[in-house]
mmCIF file of C-alpha atoms and ligand atoms in Angstrom:
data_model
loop_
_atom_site.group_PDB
_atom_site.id
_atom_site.type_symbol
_atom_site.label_atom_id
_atom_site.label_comp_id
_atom_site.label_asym_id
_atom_site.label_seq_id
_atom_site.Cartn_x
_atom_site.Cartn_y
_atom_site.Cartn_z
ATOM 1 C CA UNK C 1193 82.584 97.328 120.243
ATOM 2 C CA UNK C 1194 85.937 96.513 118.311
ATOM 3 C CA UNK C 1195 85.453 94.404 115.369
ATOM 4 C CA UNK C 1196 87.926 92.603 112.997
ATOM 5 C CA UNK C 1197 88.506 92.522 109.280
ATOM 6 C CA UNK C 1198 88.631 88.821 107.996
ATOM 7 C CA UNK C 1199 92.364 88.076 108.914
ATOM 8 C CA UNK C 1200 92.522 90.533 112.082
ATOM 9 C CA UNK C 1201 94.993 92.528 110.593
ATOM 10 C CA UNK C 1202 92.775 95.423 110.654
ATOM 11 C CA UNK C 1203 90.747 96.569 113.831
ATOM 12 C CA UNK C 1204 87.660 99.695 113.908
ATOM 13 C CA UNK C 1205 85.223 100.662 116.047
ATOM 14 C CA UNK C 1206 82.467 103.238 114.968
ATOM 15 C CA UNK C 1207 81.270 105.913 117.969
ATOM 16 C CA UNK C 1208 79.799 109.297 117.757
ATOM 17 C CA UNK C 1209 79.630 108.620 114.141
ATOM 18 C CA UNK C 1210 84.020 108.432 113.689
ATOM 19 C CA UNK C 1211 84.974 105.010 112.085
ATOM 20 C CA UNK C 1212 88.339 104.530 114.007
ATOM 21 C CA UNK C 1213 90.338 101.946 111.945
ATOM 22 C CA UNK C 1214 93.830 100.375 112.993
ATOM 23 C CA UNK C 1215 96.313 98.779 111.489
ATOM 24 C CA UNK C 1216 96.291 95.444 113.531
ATOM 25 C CA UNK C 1217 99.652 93.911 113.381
ATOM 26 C CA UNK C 1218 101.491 95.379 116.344
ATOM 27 C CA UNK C 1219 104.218 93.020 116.861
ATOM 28 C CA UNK C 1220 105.192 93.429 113.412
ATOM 29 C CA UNK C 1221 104.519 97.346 113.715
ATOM 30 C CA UNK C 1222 101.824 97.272 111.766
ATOM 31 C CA UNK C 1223 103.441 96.538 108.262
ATOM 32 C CA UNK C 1224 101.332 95.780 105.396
ATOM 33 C CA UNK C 1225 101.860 92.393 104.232
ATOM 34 C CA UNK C 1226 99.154 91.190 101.100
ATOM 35 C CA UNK C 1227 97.251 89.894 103.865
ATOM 36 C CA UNK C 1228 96.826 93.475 105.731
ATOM 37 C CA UNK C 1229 96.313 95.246 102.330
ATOM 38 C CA UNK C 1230 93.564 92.691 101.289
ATOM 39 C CA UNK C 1231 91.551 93.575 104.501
ATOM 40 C CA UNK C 1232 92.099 97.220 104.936
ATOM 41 C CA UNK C 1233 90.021 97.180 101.321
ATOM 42 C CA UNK C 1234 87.643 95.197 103.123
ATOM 43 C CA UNK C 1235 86.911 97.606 105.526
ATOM 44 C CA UNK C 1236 87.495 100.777 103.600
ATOM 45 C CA UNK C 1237 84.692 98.931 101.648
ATOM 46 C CA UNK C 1238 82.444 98.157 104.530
ATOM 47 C CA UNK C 1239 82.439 101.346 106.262
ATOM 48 C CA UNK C 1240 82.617 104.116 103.276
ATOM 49 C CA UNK C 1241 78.445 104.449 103.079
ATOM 50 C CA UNK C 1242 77.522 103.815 106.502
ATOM 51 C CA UNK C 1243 75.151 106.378 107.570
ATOM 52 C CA UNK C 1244 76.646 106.393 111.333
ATOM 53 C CA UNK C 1245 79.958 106.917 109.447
ATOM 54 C CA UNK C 1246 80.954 110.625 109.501
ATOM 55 C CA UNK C 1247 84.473 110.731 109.210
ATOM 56 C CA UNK C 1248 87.230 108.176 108.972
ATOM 57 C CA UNK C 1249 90.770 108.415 111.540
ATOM 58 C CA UNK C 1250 93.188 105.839 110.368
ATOM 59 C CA UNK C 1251 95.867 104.943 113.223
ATOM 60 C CA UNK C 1252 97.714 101.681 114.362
ATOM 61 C CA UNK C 1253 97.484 99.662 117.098
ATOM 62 C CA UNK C 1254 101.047 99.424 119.458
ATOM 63 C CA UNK C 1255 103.715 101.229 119.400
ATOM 64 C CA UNK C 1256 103.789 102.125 115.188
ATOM 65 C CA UNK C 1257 101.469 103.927 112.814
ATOM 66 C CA UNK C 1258 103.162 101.284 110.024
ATOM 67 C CA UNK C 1259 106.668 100.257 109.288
ATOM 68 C CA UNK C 1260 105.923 100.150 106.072
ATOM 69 C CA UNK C 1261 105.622 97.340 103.653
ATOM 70 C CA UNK C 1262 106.031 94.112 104.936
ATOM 71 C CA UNK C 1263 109.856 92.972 104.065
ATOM 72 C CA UNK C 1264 109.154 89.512 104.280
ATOM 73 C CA UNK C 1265 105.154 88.379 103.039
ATOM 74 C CA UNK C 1266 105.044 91.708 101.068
ATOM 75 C CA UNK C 1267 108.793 91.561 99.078
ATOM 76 C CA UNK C 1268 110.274 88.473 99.432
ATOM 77 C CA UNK C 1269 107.886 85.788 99.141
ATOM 78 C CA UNK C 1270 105.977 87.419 96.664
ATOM 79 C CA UNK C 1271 108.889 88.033 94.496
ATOM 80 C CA UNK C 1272 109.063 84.371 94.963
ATOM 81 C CA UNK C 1273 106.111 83.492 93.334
ATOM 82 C CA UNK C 1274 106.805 85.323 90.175
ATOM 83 C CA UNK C 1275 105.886 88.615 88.343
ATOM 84 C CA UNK C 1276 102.155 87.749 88.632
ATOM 85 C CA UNK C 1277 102.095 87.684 92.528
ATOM 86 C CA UNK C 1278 104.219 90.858 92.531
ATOM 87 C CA UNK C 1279 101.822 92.875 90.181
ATOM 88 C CA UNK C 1280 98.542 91.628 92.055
ATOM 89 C CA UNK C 1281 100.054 92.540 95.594
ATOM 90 C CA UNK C 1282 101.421 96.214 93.688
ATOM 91 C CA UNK C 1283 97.449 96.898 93.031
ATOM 92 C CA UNK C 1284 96.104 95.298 96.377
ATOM 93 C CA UNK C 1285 98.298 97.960 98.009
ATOM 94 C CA UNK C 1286 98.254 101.044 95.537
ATOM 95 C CA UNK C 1287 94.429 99.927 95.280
ATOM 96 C CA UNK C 1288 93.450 100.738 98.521
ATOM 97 C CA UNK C 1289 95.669 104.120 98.849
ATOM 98 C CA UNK C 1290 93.850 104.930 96.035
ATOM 99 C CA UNK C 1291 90.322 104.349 97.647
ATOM 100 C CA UNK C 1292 91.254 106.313 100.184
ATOM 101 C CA UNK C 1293 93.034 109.239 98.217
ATOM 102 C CA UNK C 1294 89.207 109.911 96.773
ATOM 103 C CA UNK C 1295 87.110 108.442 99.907
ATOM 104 C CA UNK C 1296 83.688 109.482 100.176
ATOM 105 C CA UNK C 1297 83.891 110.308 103.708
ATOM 106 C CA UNK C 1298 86.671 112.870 105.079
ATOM 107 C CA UNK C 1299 89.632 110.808 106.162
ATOM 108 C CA UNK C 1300 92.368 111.620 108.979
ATOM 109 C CA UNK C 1301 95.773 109.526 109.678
ATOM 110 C CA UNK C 1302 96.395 110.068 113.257
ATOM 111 C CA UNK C 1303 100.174 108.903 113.453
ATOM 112 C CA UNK C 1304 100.885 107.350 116.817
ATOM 113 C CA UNK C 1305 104.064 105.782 116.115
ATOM 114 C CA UNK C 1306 106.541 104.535 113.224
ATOM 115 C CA UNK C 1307 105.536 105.813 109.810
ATOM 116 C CA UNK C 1308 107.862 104.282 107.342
ATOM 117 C CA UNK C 1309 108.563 103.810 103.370
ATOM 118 C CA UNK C 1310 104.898 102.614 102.008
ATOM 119 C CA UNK C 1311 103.498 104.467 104.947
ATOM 120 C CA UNK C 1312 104.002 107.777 103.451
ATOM 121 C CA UNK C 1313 101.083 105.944 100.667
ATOM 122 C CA UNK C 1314 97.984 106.090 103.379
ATOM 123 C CA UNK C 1315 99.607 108.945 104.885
ATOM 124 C CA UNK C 1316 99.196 111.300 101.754
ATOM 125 C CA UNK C 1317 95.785 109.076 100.678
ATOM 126 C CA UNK C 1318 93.920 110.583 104.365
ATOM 127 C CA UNK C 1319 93.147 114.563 103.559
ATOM 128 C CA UNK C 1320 94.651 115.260 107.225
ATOM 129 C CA UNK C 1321 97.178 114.263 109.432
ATOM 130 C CA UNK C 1322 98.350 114.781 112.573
ATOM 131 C CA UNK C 1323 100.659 113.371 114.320
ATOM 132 C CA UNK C 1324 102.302 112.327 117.950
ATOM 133 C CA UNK C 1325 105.667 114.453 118.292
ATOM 134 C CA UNK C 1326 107.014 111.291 119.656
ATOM 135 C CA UNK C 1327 106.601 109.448 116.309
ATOM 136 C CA UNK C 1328 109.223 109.021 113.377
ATOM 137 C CA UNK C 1329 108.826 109.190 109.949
ATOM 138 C CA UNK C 1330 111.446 107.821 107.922
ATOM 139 C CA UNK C 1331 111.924 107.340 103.721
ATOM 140 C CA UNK C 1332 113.887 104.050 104.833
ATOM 141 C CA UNK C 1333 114.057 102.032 101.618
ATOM 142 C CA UNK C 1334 117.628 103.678 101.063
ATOM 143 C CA UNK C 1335 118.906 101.650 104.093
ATOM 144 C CA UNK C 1336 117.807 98.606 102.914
ATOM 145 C CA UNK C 1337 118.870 99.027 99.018
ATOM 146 C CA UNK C 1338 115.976 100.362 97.127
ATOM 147 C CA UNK C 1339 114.299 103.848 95.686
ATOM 148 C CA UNK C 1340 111.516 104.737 98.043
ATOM 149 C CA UNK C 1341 108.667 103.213 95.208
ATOM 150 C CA UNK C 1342 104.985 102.657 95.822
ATOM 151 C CA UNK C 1343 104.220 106.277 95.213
ATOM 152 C CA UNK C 1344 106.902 107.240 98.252
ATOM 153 C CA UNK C 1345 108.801 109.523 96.426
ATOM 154 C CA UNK C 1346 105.854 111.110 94.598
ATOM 155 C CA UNK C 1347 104.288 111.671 98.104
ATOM 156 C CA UNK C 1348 107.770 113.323 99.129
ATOM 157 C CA UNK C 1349 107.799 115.566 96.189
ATOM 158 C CA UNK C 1350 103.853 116.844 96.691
ATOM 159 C CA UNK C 1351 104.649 117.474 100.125
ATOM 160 C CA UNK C 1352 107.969 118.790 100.691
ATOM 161 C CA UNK C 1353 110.084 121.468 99.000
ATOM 162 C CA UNK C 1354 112.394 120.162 96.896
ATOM 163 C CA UNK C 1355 115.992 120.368 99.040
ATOM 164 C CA UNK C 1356 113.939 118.720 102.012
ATOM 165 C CA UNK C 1357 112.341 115.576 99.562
ATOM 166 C CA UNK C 1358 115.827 115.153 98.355
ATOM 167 C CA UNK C 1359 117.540 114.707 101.392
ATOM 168 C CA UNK C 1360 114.945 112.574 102.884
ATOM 169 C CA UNK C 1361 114.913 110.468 100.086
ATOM 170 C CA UNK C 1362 118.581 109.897 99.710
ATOM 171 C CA UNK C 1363 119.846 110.205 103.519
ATOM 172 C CA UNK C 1364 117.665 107.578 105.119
ATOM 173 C CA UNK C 1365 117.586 109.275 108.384
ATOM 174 C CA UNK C 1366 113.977 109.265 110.659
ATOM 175 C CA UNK C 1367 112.248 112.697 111.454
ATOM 176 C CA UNK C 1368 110.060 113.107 114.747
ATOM 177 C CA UNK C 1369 106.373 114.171 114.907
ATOM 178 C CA UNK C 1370 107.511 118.204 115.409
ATOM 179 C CA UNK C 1371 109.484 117.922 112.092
ATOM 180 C CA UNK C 1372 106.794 116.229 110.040
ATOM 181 C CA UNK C 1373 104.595 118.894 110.833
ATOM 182 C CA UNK C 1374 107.291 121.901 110.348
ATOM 183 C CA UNK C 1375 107.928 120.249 107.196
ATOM 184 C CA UNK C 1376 103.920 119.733 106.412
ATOM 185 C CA UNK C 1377 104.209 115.863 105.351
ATOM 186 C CA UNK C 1378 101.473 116.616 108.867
ATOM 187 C CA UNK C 1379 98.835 119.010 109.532
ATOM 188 C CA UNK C 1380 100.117 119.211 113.010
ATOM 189 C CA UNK C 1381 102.133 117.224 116.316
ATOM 190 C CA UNK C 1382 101.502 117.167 119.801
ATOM 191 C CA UNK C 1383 102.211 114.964 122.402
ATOM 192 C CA UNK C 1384 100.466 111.225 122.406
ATOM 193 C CA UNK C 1385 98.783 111.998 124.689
ATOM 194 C CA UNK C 1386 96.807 114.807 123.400
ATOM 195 C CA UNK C 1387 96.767 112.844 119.345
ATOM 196 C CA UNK C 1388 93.359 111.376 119.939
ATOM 197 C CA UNK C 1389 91.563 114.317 121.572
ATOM 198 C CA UNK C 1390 92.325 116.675 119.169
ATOM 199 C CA UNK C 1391 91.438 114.191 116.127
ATOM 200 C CA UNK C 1392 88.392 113.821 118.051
ATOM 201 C CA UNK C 1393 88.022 117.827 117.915
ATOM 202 C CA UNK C 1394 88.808 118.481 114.465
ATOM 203 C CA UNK C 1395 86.462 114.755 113.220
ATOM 204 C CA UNK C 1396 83.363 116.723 114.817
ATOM 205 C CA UNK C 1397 84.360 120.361 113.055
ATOM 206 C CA UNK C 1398 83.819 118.301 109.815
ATOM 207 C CA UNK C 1399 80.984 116.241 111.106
ATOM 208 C CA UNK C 1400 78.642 119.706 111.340
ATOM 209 C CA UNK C 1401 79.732 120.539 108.036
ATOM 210 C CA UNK C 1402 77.962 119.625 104.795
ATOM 211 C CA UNK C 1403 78.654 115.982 103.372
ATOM 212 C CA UNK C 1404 78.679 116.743 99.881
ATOM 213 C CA UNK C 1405 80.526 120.181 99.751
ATOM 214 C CA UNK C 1406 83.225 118.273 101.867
ATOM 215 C CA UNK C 1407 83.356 115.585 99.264
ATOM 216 C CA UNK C 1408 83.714 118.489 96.652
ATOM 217 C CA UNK C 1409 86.167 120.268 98.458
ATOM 218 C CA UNK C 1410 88.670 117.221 99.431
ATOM 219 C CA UNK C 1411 88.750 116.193 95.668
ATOM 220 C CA UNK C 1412 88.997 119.457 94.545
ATOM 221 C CA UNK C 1413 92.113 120.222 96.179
ATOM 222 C CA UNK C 1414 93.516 117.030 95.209
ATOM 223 C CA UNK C 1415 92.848 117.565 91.518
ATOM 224 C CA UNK C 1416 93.686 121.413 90.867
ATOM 225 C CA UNK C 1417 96.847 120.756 92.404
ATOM 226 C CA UNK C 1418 97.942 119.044 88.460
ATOM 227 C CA UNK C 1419 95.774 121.494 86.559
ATOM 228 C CA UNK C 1420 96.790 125.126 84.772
ATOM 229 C CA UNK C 1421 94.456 127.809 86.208
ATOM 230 C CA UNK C 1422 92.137 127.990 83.848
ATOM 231 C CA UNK C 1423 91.331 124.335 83.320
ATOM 232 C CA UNK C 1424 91.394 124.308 87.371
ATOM 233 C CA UNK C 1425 88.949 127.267 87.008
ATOM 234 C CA UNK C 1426 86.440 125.437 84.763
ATOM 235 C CA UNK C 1427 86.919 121.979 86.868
ATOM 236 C CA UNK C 1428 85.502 123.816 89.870
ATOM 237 C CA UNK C 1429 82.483 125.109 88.347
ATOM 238 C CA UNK C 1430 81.972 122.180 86.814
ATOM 239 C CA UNK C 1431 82.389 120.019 90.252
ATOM 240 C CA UNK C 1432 80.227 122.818 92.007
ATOM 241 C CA UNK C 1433 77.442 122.162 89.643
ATOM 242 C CA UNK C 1434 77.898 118.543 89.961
ATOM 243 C CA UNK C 1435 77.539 118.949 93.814
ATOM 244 C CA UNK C 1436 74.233 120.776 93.135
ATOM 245 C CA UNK C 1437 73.256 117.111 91.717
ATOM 246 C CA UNK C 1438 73.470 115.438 95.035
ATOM 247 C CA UNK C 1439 72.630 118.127 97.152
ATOM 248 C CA UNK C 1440 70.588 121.386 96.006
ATOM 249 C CA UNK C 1441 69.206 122.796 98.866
ATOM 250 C CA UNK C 1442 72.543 123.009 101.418
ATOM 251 C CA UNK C 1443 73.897 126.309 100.100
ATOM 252 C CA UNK C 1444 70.814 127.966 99.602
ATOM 253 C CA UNK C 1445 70.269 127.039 103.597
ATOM 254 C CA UNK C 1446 73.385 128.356 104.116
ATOM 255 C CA UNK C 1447 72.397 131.506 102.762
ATOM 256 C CA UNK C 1448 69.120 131.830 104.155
ATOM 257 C CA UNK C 1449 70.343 131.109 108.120
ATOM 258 C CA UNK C 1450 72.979 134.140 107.364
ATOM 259 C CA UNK C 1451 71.198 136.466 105.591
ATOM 260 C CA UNK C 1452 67.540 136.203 106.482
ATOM 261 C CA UNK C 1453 67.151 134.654 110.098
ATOM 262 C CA UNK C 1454 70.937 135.872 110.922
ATOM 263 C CA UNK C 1455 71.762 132.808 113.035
ATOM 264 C CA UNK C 1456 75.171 132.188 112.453
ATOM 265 C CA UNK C 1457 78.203 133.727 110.121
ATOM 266 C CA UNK C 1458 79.735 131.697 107.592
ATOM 267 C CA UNK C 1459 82.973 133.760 108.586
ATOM 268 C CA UNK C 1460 82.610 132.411 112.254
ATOM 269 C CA UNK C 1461 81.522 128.375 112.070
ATOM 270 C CA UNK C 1462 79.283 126.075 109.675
ATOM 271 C CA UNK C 1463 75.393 126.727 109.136
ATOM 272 C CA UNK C 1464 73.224 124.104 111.107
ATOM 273 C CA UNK C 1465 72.897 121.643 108.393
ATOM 274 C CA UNK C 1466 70.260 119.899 110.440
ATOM 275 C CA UNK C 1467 67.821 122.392 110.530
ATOM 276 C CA UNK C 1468 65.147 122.545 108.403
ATOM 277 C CA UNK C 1469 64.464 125.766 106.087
ATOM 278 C CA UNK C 1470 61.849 128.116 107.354
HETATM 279 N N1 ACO P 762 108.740 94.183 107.388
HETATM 280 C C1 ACO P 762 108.757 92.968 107.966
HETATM 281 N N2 ACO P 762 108.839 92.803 109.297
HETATM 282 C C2 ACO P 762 108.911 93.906 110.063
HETATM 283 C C3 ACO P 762 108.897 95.199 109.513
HETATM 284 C C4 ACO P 762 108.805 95.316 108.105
HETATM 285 N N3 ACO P 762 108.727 96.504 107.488
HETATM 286 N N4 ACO P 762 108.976 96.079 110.520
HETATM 287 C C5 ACO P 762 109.024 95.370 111.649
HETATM 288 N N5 ACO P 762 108.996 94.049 111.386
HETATM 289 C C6 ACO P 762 109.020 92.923 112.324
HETATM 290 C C7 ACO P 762 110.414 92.593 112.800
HETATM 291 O O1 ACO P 762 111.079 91.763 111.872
HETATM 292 C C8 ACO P 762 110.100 91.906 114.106
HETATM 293 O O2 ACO P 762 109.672 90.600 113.827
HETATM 294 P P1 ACO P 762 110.031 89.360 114.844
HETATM 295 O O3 ACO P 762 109.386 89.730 116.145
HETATM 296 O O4 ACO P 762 109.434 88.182 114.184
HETATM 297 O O5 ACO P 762 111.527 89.352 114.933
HETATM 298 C C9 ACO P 762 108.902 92.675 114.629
HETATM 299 O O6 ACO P 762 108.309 93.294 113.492
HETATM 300 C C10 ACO P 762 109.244 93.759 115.613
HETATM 301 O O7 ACO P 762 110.221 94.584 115.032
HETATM 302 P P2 ACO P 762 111.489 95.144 115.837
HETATM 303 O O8 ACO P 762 112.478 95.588 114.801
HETATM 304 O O9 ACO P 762 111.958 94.161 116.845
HETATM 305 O O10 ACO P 762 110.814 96.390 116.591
HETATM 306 P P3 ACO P 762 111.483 97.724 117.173
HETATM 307 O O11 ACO P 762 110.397 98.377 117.932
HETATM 308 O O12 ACO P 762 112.761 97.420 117.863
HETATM 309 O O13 ACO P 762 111.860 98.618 115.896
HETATM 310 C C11 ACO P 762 111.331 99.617 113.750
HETATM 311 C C12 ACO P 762 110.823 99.221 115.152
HETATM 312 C C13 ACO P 762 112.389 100.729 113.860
HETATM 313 C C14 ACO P 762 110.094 100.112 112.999
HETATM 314 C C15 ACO P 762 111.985 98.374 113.047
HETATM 315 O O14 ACO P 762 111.109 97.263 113.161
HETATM 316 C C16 ACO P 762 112.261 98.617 111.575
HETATM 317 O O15 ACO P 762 113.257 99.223 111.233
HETATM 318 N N6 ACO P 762 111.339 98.136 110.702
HETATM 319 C C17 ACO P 762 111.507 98.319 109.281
HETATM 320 C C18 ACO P 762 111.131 99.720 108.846
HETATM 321 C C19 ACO P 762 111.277 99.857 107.373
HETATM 322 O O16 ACO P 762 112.345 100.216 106.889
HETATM 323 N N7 ACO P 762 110.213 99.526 106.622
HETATM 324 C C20 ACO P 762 110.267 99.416 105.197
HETATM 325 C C21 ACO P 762 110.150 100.763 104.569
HETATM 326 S S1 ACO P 762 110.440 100.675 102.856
HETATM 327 C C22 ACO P 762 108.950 100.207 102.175
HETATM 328 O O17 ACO P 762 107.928 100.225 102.807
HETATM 329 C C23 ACO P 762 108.900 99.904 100.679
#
């Protein structure tokens, strides 16, 4: 059953244990006015311990993924209202981009449609994306008279090689699905049609996997990326280690259904997690 975050702007529905979350706002393509980014942190919030919660696909309802920030609620009137209102609507937005860069749960943006400007913020916050080859992705805040801010251009850098992030940046023009993922600001396009199926695919590969060395991994990635090798090096043992706090017995399960009852290969697919050691 569909439910609603306080101000509808955000939609989800939880089955087979994959939270799918909308943005809500379709005749405004889904940009994020104050209102939208208050209640996406709502139910970032609400569904980021839930036991039926496995993994998390972020998508939009209508024809857009999001256009972006919201040019009228999100710039102008809260320029309006002074530095104040600027600042707090800055960390409603970077706040929950942020929650979802280091989410507990594996996260996935499953881009259906227009992906524009602050987009690119949730985009690079879910660990995957994937994307319809129909959709466009565009770095429009050149057309409209500003640098692409709000972590834009630092999501253009981390993602694209340099020549590409430049032109992006400065040319304003849009990029289709097949593009984003030749580029790799996506893990992959295919048509609409086939986006939700294969999200639904890949959400269930990390569902049989083990919670806590997915929550390791996903933050590891993110934070070696900014380290030298050998502070990367050490950060891994010590994040290994820290995993063995939360879960101690997964990896030695692992093990034991490879080497002693020989019931699966690590090189081939995940251990049953489920199953309980001999
Ligand atoms: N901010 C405010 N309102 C918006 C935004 C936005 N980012 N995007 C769409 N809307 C509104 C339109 O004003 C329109 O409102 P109305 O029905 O009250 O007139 C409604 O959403 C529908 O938009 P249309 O332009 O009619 O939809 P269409 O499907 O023809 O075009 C497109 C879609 C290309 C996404 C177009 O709406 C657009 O260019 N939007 C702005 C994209 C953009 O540059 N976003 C800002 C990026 S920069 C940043 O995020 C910092």
């Amino acid at each position: 059953m569909t439910e609603y975050s306080s101000n509808q702007t955000v939609s989800y529905d939880v089955v087979d244990g994959i939270a799918w979350v909308n943005f809500n706002r379709p005749d405004k393509r889904n940009c994020m006015s104050p209102t939208l980014n208050r209640d996406m942190m709502e139910v970032l919030h609400l569904l980021e311990f839930r036991d039926d919660v496995g993994v998390l696909v972020l998508s939009g309802e209508g024809t857009a993924w999001s256009a972006g920030m919201d040019l009228k609620e999100y710039f102008r009137e809260t320029e309006s209202k002074g530095l104040g209102a600027t600042r707090q609507a800055q960390r409603e937005s970077y706040g929950w981009w942020r929650r979802l860069r280091w989410y507990q749960k594996p996260t996935i943006a499953m881009v259906n449609g227009w992906c524009f400007g602050g987009g690119y913020g949730p985009l690079f916050g879910c660990d995957l994306a994937f994307a319809a080859e129909e959709a466009q992705f565009g770095l429009s805040e050149i057309n409209w008279g500003i640098l692409p801010g709000g972590g834009a251009t630092k999501v253009a850098v981390e993602l694209l090689p340099f020549r590409k992030a430049m032109y992006h940046a400065m040319m304003g023009e849009n990029v289709d699905g097949r593009t984003a993922a030749e580029w790799g600001l996506v893990n992959e396009a295919l048509p609409l049609a086939q986006l939700k199926d294969r999200v639904t695919a890949v959400a269930k590969v990390l569902q049989a996997k083990n919670p806590v060395a997915l929550k390791a991994t996903k933050d590891a990635v993110r934070r070696v990326s900014v380290m030298s090798y050998d502070d990367a090096e050490d950060y891994l043992i010590r994040a290994q280690e820290a995993a063995n706090s939360y879960d101690n017995h997964g990896r030695k399960e692992g093990i034991r259904q490879f080497i002693d009852e020989k019931s699966y290969k690590p090189g081939l697919g995940a251990y049953d997690k489920d199953k309980a050691s001999g």
